[in-house]
Short mmCIF file of C-alpha atoms in Angstrom, two decimals:
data_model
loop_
_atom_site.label_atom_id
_atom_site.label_comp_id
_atom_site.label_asym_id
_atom_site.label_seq_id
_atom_site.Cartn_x
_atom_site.Cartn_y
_atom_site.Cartn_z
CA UNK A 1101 0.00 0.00 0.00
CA UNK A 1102 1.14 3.32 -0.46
CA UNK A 1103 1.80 6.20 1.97
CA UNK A 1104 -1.38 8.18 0.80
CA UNK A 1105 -3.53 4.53 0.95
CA UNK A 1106 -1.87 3.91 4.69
CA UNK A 1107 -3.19 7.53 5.65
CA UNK A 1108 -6.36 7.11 4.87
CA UNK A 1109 -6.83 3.59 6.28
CA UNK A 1110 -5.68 4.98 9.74
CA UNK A 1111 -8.04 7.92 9.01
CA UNK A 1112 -10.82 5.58 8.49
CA UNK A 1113 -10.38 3.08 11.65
CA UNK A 1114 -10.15 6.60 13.49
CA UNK A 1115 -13.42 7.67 12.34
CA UNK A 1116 -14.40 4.07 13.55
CA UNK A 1117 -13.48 4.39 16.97
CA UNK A 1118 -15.05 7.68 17.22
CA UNK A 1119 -18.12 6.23 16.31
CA UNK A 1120 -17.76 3.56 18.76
CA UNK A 1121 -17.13 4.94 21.29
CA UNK A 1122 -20.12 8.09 20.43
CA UNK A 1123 -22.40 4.77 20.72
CA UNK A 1124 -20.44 4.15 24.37
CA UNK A 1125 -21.05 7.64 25.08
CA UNK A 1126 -24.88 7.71 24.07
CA UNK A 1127 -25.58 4.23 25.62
CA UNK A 1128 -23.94 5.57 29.07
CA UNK A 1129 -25.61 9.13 28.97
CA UNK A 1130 -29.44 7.39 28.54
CA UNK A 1131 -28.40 4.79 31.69
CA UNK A 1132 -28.13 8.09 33.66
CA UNK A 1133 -30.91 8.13 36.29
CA UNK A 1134 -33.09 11.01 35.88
CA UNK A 1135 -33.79 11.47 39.69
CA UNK A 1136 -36.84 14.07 40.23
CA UNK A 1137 -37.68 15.90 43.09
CA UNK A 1138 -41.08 17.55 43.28
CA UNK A 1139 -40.19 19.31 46.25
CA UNK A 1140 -36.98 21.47 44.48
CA UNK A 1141 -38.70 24.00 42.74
CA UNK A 1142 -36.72 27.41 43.58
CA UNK A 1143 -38.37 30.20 41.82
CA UNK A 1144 -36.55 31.45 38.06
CA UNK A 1145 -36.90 33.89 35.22
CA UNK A 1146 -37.19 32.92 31.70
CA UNK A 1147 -35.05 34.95 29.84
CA UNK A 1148 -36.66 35.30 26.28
CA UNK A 1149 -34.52 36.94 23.43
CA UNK A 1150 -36.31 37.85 20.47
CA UNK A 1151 -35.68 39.59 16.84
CA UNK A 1152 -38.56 39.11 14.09
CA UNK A 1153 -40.32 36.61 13.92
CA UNK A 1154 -39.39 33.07 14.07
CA UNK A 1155 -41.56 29.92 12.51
CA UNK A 1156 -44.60 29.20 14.60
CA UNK A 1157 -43.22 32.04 17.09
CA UNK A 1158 -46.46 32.15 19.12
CA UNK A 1159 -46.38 28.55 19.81
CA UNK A 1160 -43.00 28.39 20.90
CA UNK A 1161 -43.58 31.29 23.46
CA UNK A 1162 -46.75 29.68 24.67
CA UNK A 1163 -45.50 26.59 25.54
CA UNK A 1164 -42.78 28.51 28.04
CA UNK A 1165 -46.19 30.43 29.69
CA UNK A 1166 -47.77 26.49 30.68
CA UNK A 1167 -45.37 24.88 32.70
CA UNK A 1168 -46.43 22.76 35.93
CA UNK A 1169 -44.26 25.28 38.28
CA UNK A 1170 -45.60 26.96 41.25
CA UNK A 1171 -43.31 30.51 40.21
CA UNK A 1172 -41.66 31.62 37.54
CA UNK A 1173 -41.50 35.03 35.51
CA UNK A 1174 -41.08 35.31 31.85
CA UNK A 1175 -39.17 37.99 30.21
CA UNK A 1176 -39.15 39.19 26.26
CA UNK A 1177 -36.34 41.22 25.21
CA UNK A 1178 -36.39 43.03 21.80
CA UNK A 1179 -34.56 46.12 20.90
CA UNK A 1180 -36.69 47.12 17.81
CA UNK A 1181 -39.65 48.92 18.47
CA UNK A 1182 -41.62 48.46 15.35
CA UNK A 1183 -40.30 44.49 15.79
CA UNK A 1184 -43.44 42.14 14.52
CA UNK A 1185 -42.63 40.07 16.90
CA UNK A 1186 -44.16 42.62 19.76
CA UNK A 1187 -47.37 42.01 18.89
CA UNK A 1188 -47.38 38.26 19.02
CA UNK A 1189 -46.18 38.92 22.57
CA UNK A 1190 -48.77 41.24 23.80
CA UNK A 1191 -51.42 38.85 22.81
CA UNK A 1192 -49.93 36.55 24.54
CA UNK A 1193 -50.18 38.43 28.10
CA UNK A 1194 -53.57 38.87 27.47
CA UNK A 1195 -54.01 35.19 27.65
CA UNK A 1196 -52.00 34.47 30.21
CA UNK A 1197 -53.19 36.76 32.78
CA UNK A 1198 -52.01 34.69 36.20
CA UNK A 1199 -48.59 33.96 34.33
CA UNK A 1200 -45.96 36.91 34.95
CA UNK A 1201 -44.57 37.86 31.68
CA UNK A 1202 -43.32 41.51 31.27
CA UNK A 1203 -41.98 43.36 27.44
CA UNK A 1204 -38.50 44.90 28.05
CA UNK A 1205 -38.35 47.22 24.76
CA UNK A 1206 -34.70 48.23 24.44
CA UNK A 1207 -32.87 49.98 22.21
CA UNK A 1208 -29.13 49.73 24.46
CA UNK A 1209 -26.55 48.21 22.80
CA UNK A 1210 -23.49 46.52 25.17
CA UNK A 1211 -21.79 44.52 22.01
CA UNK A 1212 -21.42 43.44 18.77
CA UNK A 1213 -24.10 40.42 19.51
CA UNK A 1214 -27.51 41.84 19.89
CA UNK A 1215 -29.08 39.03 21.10
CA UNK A 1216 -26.81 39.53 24.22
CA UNK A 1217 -27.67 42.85 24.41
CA UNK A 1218 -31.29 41.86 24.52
CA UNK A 1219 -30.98 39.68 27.54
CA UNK A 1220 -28.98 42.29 29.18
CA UNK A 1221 -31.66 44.80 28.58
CA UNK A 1222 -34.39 42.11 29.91
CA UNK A 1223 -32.41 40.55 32.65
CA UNK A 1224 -32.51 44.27 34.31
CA UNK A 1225 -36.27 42.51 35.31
CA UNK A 1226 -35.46 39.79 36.56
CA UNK A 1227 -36.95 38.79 39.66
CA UNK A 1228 -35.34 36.00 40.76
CA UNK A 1229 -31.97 34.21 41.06
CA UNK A 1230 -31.99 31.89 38.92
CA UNK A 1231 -31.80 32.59 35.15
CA UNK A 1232 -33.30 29.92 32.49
CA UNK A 1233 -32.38 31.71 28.99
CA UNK A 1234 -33.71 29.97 26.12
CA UNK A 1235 -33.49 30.77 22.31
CA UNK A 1236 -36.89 32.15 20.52
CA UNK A 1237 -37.37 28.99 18.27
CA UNK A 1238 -37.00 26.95 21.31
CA UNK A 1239 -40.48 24.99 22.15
CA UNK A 1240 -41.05 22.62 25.46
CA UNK A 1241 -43.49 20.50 27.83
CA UNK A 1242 -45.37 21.39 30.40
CA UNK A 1243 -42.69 19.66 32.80
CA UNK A 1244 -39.53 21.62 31.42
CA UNK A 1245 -39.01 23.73 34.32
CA UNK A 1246 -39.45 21.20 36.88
CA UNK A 1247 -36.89 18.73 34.99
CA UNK A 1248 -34.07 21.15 34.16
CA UNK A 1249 -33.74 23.05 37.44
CA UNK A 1250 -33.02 19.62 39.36
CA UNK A 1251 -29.08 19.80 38.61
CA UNK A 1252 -28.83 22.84 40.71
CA UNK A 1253 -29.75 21.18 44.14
CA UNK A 1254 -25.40 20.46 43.80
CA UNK A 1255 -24.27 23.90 44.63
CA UNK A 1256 -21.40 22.96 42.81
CA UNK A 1257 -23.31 23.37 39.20
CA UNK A 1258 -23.39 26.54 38.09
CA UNK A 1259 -24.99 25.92 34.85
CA UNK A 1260 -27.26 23.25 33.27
CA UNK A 1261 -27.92 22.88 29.20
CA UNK A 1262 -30.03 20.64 27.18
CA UNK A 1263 -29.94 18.86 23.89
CA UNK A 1264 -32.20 19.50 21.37
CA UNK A 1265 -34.34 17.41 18.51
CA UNK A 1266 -35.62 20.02 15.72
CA UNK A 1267 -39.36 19.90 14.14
CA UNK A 1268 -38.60 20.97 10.48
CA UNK A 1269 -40.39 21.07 7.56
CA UNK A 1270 -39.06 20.66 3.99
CA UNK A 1271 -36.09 18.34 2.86
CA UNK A 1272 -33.73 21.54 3.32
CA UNK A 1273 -34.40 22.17 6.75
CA UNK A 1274 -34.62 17.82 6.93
CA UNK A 1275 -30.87 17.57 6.15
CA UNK A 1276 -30.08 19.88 8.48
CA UNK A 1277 -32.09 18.73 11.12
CA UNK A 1278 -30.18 15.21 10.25
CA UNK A 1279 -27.01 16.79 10.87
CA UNK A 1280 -27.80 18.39 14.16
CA UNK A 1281 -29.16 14.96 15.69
CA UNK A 1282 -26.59 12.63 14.24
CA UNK A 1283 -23.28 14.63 13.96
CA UNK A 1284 -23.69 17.97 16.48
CA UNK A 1285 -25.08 15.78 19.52
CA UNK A 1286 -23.02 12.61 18.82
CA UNK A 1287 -19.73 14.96 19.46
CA UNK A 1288 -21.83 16.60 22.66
CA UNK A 1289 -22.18 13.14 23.86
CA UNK A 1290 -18.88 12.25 23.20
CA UNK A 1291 -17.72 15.34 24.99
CA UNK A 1292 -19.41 14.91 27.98
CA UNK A 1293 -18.15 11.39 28.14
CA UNK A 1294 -14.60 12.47 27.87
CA UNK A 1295 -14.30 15.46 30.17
CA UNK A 1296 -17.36 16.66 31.02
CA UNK A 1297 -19.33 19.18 29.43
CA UNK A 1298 -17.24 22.16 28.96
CA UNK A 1299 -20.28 24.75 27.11
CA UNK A 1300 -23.67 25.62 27.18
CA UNK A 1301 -26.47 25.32 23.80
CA UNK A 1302 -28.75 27.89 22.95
CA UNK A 1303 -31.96 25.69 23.51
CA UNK A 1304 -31.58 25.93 27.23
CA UNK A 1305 -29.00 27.44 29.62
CA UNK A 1306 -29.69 27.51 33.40
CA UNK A 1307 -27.40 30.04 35.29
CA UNK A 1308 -27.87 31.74 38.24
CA UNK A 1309 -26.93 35.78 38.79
CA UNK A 1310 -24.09 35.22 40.88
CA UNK A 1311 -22.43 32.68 38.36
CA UNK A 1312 -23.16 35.35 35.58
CA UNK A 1313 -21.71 38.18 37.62
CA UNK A 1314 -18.71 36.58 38.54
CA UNK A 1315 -17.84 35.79 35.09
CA UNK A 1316 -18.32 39.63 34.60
CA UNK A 1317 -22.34 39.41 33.13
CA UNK A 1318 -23.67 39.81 30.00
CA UNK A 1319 -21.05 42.47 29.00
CA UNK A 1320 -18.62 39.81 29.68
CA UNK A 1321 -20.02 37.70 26.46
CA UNK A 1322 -21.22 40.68 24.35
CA UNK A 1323 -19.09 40.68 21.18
CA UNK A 1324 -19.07 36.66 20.79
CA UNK A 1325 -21.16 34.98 17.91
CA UNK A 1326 -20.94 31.85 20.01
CA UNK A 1327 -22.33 33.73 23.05
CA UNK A 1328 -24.33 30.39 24.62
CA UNK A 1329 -20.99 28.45 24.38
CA UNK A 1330 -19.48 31.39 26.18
CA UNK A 1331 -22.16 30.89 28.67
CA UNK A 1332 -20.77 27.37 29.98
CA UNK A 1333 -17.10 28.10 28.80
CA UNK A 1334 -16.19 30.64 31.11
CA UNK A 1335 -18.09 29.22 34.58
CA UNK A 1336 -16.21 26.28 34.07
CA UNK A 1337 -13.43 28.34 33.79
CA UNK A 1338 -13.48 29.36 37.36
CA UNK A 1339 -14.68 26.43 38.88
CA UNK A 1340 -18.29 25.25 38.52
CA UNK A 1341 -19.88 22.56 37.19
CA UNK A 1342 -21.59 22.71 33.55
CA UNK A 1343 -24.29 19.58 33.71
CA UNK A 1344 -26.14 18.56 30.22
CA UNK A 1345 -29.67 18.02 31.22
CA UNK A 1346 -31.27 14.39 29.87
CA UNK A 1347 -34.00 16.82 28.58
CA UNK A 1348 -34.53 16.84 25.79
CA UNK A 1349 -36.45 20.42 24.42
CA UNK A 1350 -37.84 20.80 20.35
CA UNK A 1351 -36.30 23.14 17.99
CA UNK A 1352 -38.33 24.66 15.84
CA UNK A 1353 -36.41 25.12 12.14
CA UNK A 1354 -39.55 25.37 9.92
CA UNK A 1355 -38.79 25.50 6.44
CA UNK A 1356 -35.55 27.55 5.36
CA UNK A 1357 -33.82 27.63 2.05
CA UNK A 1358 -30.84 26.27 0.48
CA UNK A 1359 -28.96 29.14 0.46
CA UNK A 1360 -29.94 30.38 4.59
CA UNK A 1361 -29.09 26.33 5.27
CA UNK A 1362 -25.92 26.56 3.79
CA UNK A 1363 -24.96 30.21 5.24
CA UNK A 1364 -25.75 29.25 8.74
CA UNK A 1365 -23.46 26.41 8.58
CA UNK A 1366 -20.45 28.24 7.01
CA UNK A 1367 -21.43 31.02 9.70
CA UNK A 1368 -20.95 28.41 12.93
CA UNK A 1369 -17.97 26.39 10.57
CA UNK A 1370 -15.57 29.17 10.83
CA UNK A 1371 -16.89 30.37 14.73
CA UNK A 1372 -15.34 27.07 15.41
CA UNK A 1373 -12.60 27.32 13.49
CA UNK A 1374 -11.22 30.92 14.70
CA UNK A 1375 -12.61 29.54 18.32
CA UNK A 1376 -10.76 26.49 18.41
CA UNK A 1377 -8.36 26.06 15.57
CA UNK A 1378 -7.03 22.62 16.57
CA UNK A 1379 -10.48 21.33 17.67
CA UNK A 1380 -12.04 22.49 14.16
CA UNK A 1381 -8.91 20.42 12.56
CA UNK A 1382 -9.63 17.40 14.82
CA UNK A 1383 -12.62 17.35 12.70
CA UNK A 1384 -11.46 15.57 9.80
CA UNK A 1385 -11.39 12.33 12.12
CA UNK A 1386 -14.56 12.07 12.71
CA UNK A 1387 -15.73 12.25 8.59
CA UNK A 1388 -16.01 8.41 8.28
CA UNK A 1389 -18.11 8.68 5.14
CA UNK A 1390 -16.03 10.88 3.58
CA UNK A 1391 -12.55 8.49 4.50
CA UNK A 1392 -14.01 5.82 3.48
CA UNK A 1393 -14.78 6.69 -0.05
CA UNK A 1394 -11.52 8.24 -0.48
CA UNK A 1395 -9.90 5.27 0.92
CA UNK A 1396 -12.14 2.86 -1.58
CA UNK A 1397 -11.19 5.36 -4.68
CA UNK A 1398 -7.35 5.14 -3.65
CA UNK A 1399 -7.21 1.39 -3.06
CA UNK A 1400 -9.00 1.41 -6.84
CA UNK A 1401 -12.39 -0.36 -5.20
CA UNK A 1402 -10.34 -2.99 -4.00
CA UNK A 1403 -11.59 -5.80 -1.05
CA UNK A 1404 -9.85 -3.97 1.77
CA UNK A 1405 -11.39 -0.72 0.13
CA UNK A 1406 -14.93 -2.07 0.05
CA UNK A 1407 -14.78 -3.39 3.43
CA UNK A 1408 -13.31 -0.77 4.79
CA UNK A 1409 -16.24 1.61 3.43
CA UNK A 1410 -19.01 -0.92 4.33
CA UNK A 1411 -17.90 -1.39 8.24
CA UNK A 1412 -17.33 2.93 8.37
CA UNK A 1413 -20.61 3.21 7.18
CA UNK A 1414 -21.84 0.21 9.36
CA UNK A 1415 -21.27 2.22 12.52
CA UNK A 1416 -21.73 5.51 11.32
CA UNK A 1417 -25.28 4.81 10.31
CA UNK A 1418 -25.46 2.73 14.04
CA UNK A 1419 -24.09 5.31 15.84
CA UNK A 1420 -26.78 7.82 14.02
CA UNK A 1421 -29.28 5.67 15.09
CA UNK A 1422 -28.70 5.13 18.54
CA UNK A 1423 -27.95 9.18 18.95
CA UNK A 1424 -30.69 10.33 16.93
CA UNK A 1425 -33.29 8.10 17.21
CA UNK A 1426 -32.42 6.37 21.04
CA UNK A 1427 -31.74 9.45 22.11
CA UNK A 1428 -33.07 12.41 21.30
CA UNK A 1429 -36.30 10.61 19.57
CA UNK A 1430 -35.42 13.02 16.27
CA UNK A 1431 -38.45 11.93 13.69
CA UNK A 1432 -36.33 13.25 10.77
CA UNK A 1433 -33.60 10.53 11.34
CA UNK A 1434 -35.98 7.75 12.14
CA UNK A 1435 -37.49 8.82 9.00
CA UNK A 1436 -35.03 9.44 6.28
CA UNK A 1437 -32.03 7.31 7.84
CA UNK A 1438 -30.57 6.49 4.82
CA UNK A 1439 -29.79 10.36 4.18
CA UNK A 1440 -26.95 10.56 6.64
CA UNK A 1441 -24.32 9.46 4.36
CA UNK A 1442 -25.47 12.15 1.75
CA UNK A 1443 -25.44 14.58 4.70
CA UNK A 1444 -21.65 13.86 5.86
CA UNK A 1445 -20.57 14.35 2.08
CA UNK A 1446 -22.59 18.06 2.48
CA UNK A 1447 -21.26 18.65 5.82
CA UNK A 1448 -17.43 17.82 4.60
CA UNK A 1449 -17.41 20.63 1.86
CA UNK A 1450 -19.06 22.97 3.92
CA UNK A 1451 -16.09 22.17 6.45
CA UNK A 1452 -13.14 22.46 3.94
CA UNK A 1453 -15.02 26.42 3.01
CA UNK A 1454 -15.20 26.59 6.87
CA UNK A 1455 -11.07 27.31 6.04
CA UNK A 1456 -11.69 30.37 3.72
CA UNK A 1457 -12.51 33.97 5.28
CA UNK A 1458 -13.69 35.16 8.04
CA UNK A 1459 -16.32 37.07 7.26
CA UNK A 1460 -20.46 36.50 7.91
CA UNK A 1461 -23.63 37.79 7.76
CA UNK A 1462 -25.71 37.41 10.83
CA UNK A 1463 -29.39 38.92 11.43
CA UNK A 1464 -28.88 41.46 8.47
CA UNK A 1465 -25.41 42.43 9.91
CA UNK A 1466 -22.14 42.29 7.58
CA UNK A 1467 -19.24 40.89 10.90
CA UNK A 1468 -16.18 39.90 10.89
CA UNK A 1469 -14.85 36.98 13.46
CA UNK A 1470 -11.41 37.59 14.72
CA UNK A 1471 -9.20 35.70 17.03
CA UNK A 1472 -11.22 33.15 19.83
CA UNK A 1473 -14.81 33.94 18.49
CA UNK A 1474 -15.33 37.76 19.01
CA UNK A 1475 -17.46 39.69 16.12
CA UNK A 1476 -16.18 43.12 14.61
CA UNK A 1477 -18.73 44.59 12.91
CA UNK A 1478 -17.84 45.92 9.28
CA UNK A 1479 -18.05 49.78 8.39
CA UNK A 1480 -17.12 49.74 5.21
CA UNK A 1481 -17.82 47.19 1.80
CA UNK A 1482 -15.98 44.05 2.00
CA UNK A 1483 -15.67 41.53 -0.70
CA UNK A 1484 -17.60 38.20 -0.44
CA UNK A 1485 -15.50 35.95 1.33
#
């Protein structure tokens, strides 16, 4: 064999034992006893932050105002006035009378992130101690509140997060979806298994207001794209303990198009990438699919090239099963299964562009990412990159 064939069969049984032990990782995480105590219930704020409106927006905020808690307050923060989304809110405190939900309408602007600024504006209202800041296409149970605040009873946890399974609609939105159960949560799980986990998601992060001010608040996090990583980053930075939740919440994606698909992935391809430079590498050894065919074209579809492809794929597909489907119940990968190899080929090109610029567009806004994640924003006309 030559050097190039002796590469990529190491590449390939690396990709392997990634996937064996994400299956490990999975298996171990569901065996987890989910230990519930009706008695914790500490009183929190919902942190809401909102910009336009998101697919099926008043059902997503809805399902926050009817959980089985005896006291929690909801906050919206928007910093557009004239912001459609407003509207959908206000109708919602008229139905919800007996549920405490207040508007913060705020214009103040810490950072290059807005969405930061927004739950800086709205956490200003808060009531209570504990924070439980969740994305606007986020949508739960009635029993969300009672199951993610149970971490906390260890003083030691600063912060809990969840996993997410998206609802989408369209074979666009389907592949990505795919991704996001199969690929995304298989490295969470893997994560966790190895060291713990180290960051906090979007779809849920429980923190309370000391842990936020000692990590120097919102301000602290305001010029970050990756902001909700930032928000389990830098506790665990000083000492507390980030905890991934075995609830599992729905994420809303709707139906999108090719081209917003494809941009949000390049978008969060090179956040990683100027974030973590050597993790964003480390990358490549978990593309199985990709390896394998390489590996079959190089070996000229020889018998160790074909078998090396088939057992790949073997426990790729197994280990998108048992993450996807086991775990997070995702109906798009029980569903169209056999899509995840055509998914991995997608994901792989978007990752080698991941390499080229450094420039995005994010919620209308032309930004550049420099060194560890942080967002510049851009004055003057750049060229496409």
């Amino acid at each position: 064999m030559t050097i190039i064939n002796v590469l990529l069969l190491v590449l390939c049984l690396s990709t392997v034992l990634f996937y064996c032990y994400g299956i490990y990782a999975a298996i171990t995480f569901a065996n987890h006893p989910d230990l519930i105590d009706p008695e914790f219930h500490p009183p929190v704020t919902i942190l809401k932050p909102i910009c336009g409106l998101d697919n099926y927006a008043y059902e997503n905020f809805v399902s926050f105002c009817q959980q089985n808690y005896p006291e929690y307050q909801i906050i919206f923060g928007v910093c557009d006035p004239e912001d459609p989304a407003i509207e959908v809110v206000e109708k919602i405190i008229q139905q919800f009378p007996d549920v405490d939900i207040h508007l913060v309408v705020s214009d103040r602007i810490i950072g290059t992130n807005l969405k930061v600024s927004n739950l800086a504006n709205a956490v200003a209202a808060a009531k209570h101690e504990i924070l439980v800041i969740a994305d606007s296409d986020i949508r739960v149970r009635t029993d969300y509140l009672q199951r993610v605040i149970q971490p906390l009873k260890d003083h030691k946890v600063g912060v809990v997060t969840c996993m997410y399974r998206s609802l989408a609609q369209g074979w666009v939105a389907t592949l990505e979806a795919i991704a996001t159960a199969t690929d995304f949560h298989a490295g969470v799980l893997v994560s966790n298994q190895l060291e713990g986990t180290k960051f906090a998601c979007g779809s849920t992060i429980v923190i309370g207001k000391q842990v936020l001010k000692a990590i120097g608040g919102f301000e602290a996090i305001a010029d970050y794209l990756a902001d909700d990583f930032q928000l389990g980053y830098l506790p665990g930075k000083i000492g507390y303990k980030v905890v991934l939740s075995n609830y599992v919440v729905d994420h809303v994606l709707g139906t999108t198009t090719l081209a917003d698909a494809i941009g949000r992935q390049i978008r969060w391809a090179r956040c990683i990438r100027v974030s973590r430079p050597w993790g964003y590498l480390g990358l490549l050894f978990t593309s199985g699919t990709v390896a394998s065919l390489l590996f079959l074209m190089a070996t000229k579809g020889s018998i160790a090239g074909w078998i090396g492809l088939v057992i790949t794929w073997m426990m790729r597909l197994l280990m998108g099963w048992i993450v996807g489907v086991n775990i997070l119940n995702d109906l798009n990968t029980k569903k169209f299964f056999w899509v995840i190899p055509l998914r991995d080929l997608i994901q792989f090109a978007i990752w080698c562009y991941g390499f080229l610029g450094s420039t995005i567009t994010w919620r209308g806004q032309r930004l550049k990412l420099t060194k560890g994640g942080k967002l510049v924003s851009i004055t003057t006309p750049m060229p496409n990159a």
